[in-house]
XYZ file of C-alpha atoms in Angstrom:
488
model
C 137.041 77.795 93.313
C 135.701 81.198 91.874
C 136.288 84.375 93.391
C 133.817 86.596 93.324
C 134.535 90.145 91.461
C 133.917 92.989 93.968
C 131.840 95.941 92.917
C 132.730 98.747 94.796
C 129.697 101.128 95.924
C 129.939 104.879 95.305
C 127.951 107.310 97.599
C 125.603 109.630 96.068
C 125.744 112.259 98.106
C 121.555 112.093 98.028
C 119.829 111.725 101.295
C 118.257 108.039 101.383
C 119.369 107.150 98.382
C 122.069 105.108 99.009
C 119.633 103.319 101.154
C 116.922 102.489 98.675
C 120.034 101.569 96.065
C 120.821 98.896 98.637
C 124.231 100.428 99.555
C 125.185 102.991 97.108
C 125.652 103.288 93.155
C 127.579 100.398 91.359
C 130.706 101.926 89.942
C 131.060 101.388 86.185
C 127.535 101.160 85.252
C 124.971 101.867 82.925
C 122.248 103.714 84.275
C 119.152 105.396 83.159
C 117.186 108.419 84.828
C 113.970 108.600 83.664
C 110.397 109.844 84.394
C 108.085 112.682 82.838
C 108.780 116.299 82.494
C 109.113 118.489 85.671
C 109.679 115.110 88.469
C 113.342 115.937 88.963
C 115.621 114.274 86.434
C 118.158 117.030 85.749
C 118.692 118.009 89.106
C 119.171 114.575 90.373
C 121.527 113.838 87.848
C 123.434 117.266 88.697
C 123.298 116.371 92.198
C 125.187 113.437 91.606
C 127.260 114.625 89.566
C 128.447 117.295 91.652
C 128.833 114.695 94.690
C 131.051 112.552 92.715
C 132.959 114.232 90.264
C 136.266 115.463 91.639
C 139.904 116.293 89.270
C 140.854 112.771 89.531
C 137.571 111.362 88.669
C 136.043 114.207 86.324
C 132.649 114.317 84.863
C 131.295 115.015 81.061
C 127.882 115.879 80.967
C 126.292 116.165 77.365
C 123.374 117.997 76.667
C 121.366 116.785 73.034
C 118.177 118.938 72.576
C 117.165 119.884 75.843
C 118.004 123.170 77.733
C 121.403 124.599 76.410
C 124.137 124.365 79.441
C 124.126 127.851 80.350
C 120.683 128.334 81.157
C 120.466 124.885 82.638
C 123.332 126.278 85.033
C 120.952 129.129 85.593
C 118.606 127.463 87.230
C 120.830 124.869 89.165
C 123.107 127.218 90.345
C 119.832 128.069 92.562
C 120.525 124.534 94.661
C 123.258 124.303 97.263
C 125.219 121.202 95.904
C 126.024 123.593 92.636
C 129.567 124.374 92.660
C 130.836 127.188 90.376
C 134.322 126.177 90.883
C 133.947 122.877 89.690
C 133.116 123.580 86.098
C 135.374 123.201 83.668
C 137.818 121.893 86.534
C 136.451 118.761 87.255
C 133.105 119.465 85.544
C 132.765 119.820 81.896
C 129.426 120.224 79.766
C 129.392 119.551 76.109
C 126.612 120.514 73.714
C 125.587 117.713 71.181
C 122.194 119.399 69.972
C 124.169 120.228 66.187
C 124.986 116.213 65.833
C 121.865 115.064 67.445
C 119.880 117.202 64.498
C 121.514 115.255 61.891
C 119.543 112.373 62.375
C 122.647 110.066 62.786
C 123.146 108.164 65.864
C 126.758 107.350 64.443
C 127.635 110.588 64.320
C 126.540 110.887 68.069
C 128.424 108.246 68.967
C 131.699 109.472 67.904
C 131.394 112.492 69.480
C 131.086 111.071 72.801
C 133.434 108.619 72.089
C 136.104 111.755 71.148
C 135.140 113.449 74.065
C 135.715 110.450 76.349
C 138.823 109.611 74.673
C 140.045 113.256 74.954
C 139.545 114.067 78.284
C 139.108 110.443 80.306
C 135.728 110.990 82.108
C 135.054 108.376 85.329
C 131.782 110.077 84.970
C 129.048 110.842 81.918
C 125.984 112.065 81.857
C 123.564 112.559 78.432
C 120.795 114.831 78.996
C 118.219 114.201 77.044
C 118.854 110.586 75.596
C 115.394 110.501 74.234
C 115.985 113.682 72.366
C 118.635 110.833 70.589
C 115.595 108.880 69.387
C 113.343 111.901 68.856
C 115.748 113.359 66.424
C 116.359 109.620 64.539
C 112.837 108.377 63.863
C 113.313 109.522 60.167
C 115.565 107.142 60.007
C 113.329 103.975 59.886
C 113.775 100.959 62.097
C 114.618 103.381 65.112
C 114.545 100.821 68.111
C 116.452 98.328 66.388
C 119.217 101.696 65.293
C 119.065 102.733 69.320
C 119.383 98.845 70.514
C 123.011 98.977 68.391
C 123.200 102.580 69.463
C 122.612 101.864 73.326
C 124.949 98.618 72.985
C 127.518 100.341 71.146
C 127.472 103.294 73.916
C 127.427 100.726 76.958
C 130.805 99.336 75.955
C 132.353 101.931 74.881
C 131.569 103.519 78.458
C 132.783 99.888 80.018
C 135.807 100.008 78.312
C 136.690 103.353 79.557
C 135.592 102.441 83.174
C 133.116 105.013 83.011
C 129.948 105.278 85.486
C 126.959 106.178 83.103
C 123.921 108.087 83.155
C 120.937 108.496 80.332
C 118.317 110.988 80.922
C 115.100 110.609 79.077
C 111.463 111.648 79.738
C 109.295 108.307 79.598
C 105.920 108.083 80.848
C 105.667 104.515 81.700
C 107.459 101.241 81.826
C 105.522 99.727 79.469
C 106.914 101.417 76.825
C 108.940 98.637 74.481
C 112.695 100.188 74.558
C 115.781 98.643 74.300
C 117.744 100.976 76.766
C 115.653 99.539 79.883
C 117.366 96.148 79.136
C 120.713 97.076 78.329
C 120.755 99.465 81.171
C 122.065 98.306 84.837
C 120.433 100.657 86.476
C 116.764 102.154 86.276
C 115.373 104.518 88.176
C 112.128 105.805 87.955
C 110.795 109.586 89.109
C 106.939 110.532 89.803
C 104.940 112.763 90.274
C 101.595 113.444 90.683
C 98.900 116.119 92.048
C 96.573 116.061 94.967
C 94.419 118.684 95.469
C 96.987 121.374 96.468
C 99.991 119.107 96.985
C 102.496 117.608 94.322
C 103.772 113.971 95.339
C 106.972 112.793 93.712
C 107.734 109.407 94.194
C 111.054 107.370 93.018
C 111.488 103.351 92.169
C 114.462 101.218 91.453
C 113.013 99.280 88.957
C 116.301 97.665 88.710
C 119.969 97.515 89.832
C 122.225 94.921 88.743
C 124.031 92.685 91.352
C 122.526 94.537 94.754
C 118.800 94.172 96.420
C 117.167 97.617 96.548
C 114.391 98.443 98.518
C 111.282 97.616 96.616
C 108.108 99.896 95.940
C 107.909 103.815 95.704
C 109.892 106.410 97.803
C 109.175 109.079 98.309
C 111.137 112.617 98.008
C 111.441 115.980 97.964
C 113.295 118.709 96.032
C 114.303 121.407 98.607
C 116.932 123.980 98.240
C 119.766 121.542 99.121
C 118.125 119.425 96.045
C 116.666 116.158 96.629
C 116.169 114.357 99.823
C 114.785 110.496 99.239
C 112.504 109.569 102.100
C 113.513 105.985 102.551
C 111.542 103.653 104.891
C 113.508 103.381 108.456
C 114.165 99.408 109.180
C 111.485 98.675 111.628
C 113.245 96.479 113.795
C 110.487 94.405 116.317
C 111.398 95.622 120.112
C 112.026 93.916 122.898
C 108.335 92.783 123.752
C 108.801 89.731 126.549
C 106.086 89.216 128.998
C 108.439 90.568 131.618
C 109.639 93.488 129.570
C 107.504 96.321 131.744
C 108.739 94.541 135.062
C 112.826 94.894 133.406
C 112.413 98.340 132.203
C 113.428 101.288 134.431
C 109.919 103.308 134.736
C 109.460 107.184 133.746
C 108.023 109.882 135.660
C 105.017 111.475 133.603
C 104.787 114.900 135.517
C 101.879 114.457 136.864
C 101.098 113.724 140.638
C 99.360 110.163 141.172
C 99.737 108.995 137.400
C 102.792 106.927 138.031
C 101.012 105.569 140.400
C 98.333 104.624 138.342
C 100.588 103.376 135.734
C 102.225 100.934 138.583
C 105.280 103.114 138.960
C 105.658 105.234 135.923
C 105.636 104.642 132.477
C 108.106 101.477 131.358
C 111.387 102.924 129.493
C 111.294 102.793 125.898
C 107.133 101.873 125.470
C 104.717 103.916 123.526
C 101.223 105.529 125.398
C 98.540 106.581 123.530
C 96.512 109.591 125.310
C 93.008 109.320 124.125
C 90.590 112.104 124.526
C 87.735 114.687 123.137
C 88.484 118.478 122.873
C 90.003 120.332 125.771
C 89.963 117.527 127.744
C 93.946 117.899 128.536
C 95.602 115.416 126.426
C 98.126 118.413 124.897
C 99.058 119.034 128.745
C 99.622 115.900 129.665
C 102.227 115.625 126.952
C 103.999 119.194 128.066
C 104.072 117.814 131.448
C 106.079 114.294 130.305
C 108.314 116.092 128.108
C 108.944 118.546 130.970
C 109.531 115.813 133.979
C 112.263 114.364 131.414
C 113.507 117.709 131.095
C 113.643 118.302 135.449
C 115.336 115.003 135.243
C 118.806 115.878 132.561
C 116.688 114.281 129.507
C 116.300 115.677 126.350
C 113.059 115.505 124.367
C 111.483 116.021 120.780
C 107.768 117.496 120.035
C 106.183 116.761 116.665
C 103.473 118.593 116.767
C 100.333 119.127 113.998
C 97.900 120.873 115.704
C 98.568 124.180 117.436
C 102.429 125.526 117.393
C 104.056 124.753 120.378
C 106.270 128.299 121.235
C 103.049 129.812 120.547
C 101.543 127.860 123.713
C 99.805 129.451 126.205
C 102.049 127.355 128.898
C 105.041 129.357 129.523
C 106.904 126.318 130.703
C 106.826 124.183 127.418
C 108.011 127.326 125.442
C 110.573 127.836 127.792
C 111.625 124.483 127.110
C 111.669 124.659 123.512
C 114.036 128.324 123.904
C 116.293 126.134 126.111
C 117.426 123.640 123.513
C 116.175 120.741 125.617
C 113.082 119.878 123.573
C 113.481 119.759 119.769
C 110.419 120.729 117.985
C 109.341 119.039 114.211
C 106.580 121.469 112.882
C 105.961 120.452 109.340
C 103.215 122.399 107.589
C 103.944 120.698 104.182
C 100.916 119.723 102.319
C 102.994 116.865 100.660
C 105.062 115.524 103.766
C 104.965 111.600 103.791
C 105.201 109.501 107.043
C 108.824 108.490 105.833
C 109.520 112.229 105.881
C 107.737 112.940 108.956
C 109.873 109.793 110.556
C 113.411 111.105 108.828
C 112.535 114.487 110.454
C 111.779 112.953 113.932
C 114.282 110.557 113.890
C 117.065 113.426 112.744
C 115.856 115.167 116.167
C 116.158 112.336 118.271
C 119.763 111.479 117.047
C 120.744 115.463 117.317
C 119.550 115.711 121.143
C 120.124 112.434 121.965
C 116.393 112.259 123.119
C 115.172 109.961 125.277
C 111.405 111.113 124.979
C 108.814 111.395 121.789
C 105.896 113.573 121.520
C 103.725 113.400 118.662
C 100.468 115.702 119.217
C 97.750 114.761 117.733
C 97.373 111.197 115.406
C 94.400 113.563 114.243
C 96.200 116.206 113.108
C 99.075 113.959 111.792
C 96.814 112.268 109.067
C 95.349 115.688 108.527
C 98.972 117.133 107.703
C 99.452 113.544 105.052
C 98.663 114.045 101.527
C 95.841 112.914 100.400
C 97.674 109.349 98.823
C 98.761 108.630 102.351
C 95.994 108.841 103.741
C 94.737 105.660 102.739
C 97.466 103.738 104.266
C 97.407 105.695 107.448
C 96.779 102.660 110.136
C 99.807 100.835 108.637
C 101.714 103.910 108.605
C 101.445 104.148 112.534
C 102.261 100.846 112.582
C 105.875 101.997 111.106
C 105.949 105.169 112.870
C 105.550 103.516 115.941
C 107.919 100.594 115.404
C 110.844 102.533 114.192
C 110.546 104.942 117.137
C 110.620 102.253 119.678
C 113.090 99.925 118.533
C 115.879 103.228 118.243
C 114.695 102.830 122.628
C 112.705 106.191 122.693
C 109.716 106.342 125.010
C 106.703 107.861 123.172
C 103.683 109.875 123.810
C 100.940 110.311 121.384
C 97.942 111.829 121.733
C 94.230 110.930 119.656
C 91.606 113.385 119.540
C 88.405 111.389 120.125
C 84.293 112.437 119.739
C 82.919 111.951 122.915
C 80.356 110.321 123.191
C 79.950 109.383 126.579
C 78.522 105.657 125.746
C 81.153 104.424 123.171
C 84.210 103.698 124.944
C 86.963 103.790 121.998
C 90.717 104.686 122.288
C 91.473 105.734 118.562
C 89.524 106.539 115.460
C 92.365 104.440 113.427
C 91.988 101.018 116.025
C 95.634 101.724 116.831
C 95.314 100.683 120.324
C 96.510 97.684 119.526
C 99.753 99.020 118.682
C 101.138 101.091 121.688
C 101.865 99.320 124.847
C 100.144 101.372 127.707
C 96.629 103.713 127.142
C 95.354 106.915 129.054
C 91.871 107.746 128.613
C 90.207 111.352 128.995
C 87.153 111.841 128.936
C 83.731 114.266 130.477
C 81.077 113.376 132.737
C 78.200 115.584 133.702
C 77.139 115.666 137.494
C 74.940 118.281 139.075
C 75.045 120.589 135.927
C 78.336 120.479 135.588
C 80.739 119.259 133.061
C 84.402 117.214 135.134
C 87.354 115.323 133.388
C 87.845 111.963 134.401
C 90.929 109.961 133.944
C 91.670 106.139 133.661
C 94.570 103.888 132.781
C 93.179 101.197 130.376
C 96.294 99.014 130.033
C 99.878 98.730 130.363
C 101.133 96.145 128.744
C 102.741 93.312 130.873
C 102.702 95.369 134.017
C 99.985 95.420 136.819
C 98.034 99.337 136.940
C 95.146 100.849 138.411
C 91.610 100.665 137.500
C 90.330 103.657 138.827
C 88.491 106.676 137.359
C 90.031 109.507 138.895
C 88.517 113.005 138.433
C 91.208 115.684 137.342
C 91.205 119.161 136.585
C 93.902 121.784 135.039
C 94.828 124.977 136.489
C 97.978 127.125 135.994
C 99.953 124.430 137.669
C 98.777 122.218 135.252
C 96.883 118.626 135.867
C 95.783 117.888 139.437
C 94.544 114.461 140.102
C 91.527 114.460 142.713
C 89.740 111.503 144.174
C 88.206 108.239 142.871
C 84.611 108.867 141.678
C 82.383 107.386 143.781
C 80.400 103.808 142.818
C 77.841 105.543 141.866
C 79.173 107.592 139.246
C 79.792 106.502 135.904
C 80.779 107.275 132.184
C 77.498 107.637 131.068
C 76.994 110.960 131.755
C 74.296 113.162 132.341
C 72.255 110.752 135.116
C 74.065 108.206 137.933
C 75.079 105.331 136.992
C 76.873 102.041 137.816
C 80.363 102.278 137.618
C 81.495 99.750 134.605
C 84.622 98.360 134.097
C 86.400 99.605 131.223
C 87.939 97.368 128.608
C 90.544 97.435 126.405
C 90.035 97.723 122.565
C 90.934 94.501 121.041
């Protein structure tokens, strides 16, 4: 029988990272950090090094042609992982730019290998390995000289029980090098420009003896450093046919819509409020995150239209001053939905919230850069997912052109994906412009099929009457009152 050797995991200390590694960096291996100028190399590399490096498992980071140590510490110093106190106690930088100049990857070798044998790193970093290669193409035959170079370098870092890390500026994959197939680890940095927004994006291209999460991550460097925006594990929620009838129902704050919604709105399903301009939808959502507030719950507003504590209704700023409604208000022209979902999801788990708002879909995919754009109905589909399988309830909101004889729920055919629908919209009757309300479905659970006028004061949506038969949603000239169908 063979026992199986057990790799222990070390955490990174790097938001989502861990996740996309699959669990955390393999201790003992040989990794490379690469990616073109500017994506973030160096400080991810610091970043982990200051996580990990402590006095009993010290770090040796060599610098070859790059930016000399002390005005690389300059500039990192600027991020709050940088620890002055570390250097030189568990911390130690080493400058190899004089041996690196000579041309002879031997000579580079033995320096490391004196350093490592000198002070007994569990930790090394080389910063820039490419300005190795750079400074050894005189040389002739430089691939196969790095091949026995990178080799040579790999077990001398085994044999010392070292975790590794190269950092080299490469543009592409493609390019033939023997370091990405020596190395254990490779992970790729991004970045690229839209419009007014810079996208950085990160890949595992490969990790030996773990599965990673496959395809490009985004991230962000912030002043805490970098923040990996993993995807959340969409988990399918509980969607049996009797799931509405189970489900304890919530009040939406508004006078005759639970009753419309056959007794509320099902715990932990997701409503889509559909409607043109002004015709409420923004108050509608106020007045379910307030009810859950009135009833000891705790809610979250992501909101990407208007700012919310700059709302004309007092009672929704109030609630934000109180603490009992968390507000995400991103105005990043590079946010990501993984980001936007981190930063929701970080609010829920803070309050312990038992209610989403996310006002408007419209302005959501306005507030994407431009590459996300394209993906934008299958990011809902995410959004959506994640939110309801962590058992939130959530409100969205879709602005929608009215016009009056096209009877759609969402620009992005995302009905599909929410479990219960409100629809807003205007009819004109004697030269005058009303709202009208209907509940279109809720999934698995009986609700009305009226049109009931509405209208908004200070107090904030009053429900009136039914309109009468003769009164459609054609507006402008009396009609018979269709029914309205769902959007397949």
């Amino acid at each position: 029988m063979t026992t199986k050797v057990t790799i222990h995991r070390l955490n990174t200390g790097v938001p989502g990272l861990d996740d996309v590694l699959g669990g955390g960096l393999p201790e003992f291996s040989f990794n490379l950090i690469a990616g073109p100028p500017g994506c973030g190399k160096t400080t991810l590399a610091h970043q982990l090094m200051f996580t990990l490096a402590t006095p009993e498992r010290p770090a040796i980071y060599f610098t070859v042609l790059g930016e000399p140590p002390l005005k690389m510490l300059r500039y990192q110093q600027q991020f709050d992982f940088f620890d002055s106190e570390a250097i030189n106690r568990s911390i130690r930088f080493i400058n190899l730019s004089e041996d690196a100049m000579s041309g002879d990857l031997d000579r580079v070798l033995r320096r490391i290998a004196d350093e490592v044998g000198a002070h007994n790193p569990a930790l090394v970093f080389v910063d820039s390995f490419r300005s190795v290669v750079s400074a050894n193409q005189e040389g002739g035959q430089p691939h196969k000289q790095l091949q026995q170079f990178v080799q040579q370098l790999g077990m001398l870092m085994t044999s010392w029980q070292a975790t590794t890390f190269l950092i080299g500026e490469y543009f592409n994959e493609a390019d033939a090098n023997p370091v990405f197939t020596v190395a254990d680890g490779l992970i790729w940095l991004r970045q690229s420009v839209h419009r007014n927004s810079m996208v950085r994006k990160m890949e595992i291209v490969k990790m030996r003896g773990q599965p990673t999460l496959p395809g490009l991550h985004t991230f962000r460097i912030a002043a805490a450093g970098i923040e990996v925006f993993s995807p959340a594990a969409m988990t399918a929620p509980a969607g049996s046919a009797n799931a509405a009838a189970q489900s304890p129902r919530l009040g939406m704050g508004v006078p005759g819509l639970d009753a419309m919604l056959g007794g509320g709105l099902p715990r932990g399903f997701s409503l889509l409020v559909a409607g043109p301009s002004g015709s409420g939808k923004s108050i509608l959502a106020a007045a379910f995150l307030a009810e859950g507030a009135r009833l000891g719950e705790t809610g979250v507003m992501a909101a990407f239209e208007q700012h919310p504590k700059r709302s004309s209704n007092p009672a929704l700023v109030d609630l934000f001053v109180s603490g009992r409604v968390g507000l995400v208000d991103s105005r990043a022209l590079d946010i990501s939905v993984d980001e936007v979902v981190r930063l929701i999801m970080s609010e829920v788990r803070r309050l312990g919230a038992t209610r989403v708002v996310i006002d408007s879909l419209s302005g959501f995919e306005l507030a994407l850069a431009p590459t996300f754009r394209e993906d934008f109905r299958e990011s809902l589909l995410r959004l959506v997912t994640t939110l309801a399988s962590a058992g939130v309830t959530v409100l969205m909101t879709s602005e929608l052109e009215d016009r009056y004889t096209d009877l759609r729920f969402s620009p992005y055919g995302a009905a599909f994906l929410t479990d219960a629908i409100v629809v807003q919209r205007y009819i004109e009757v004697g030269s005058r412009l009303l709202r009208v309300m209907a509940v279109v479905k809720v999934r698995s659970s009986a609700h009305s099929n009226e049109l009931r006028e509405f209208s908004i004061d200070d107090r904030g949506i009053r429900l009136g009457e039914m309109l009468p038969e003769q009164e459609g949603l054609l507006g402008g000239r009396p009609t018979t009152k269709r029914p309205v169908a769902a959007e397949s």
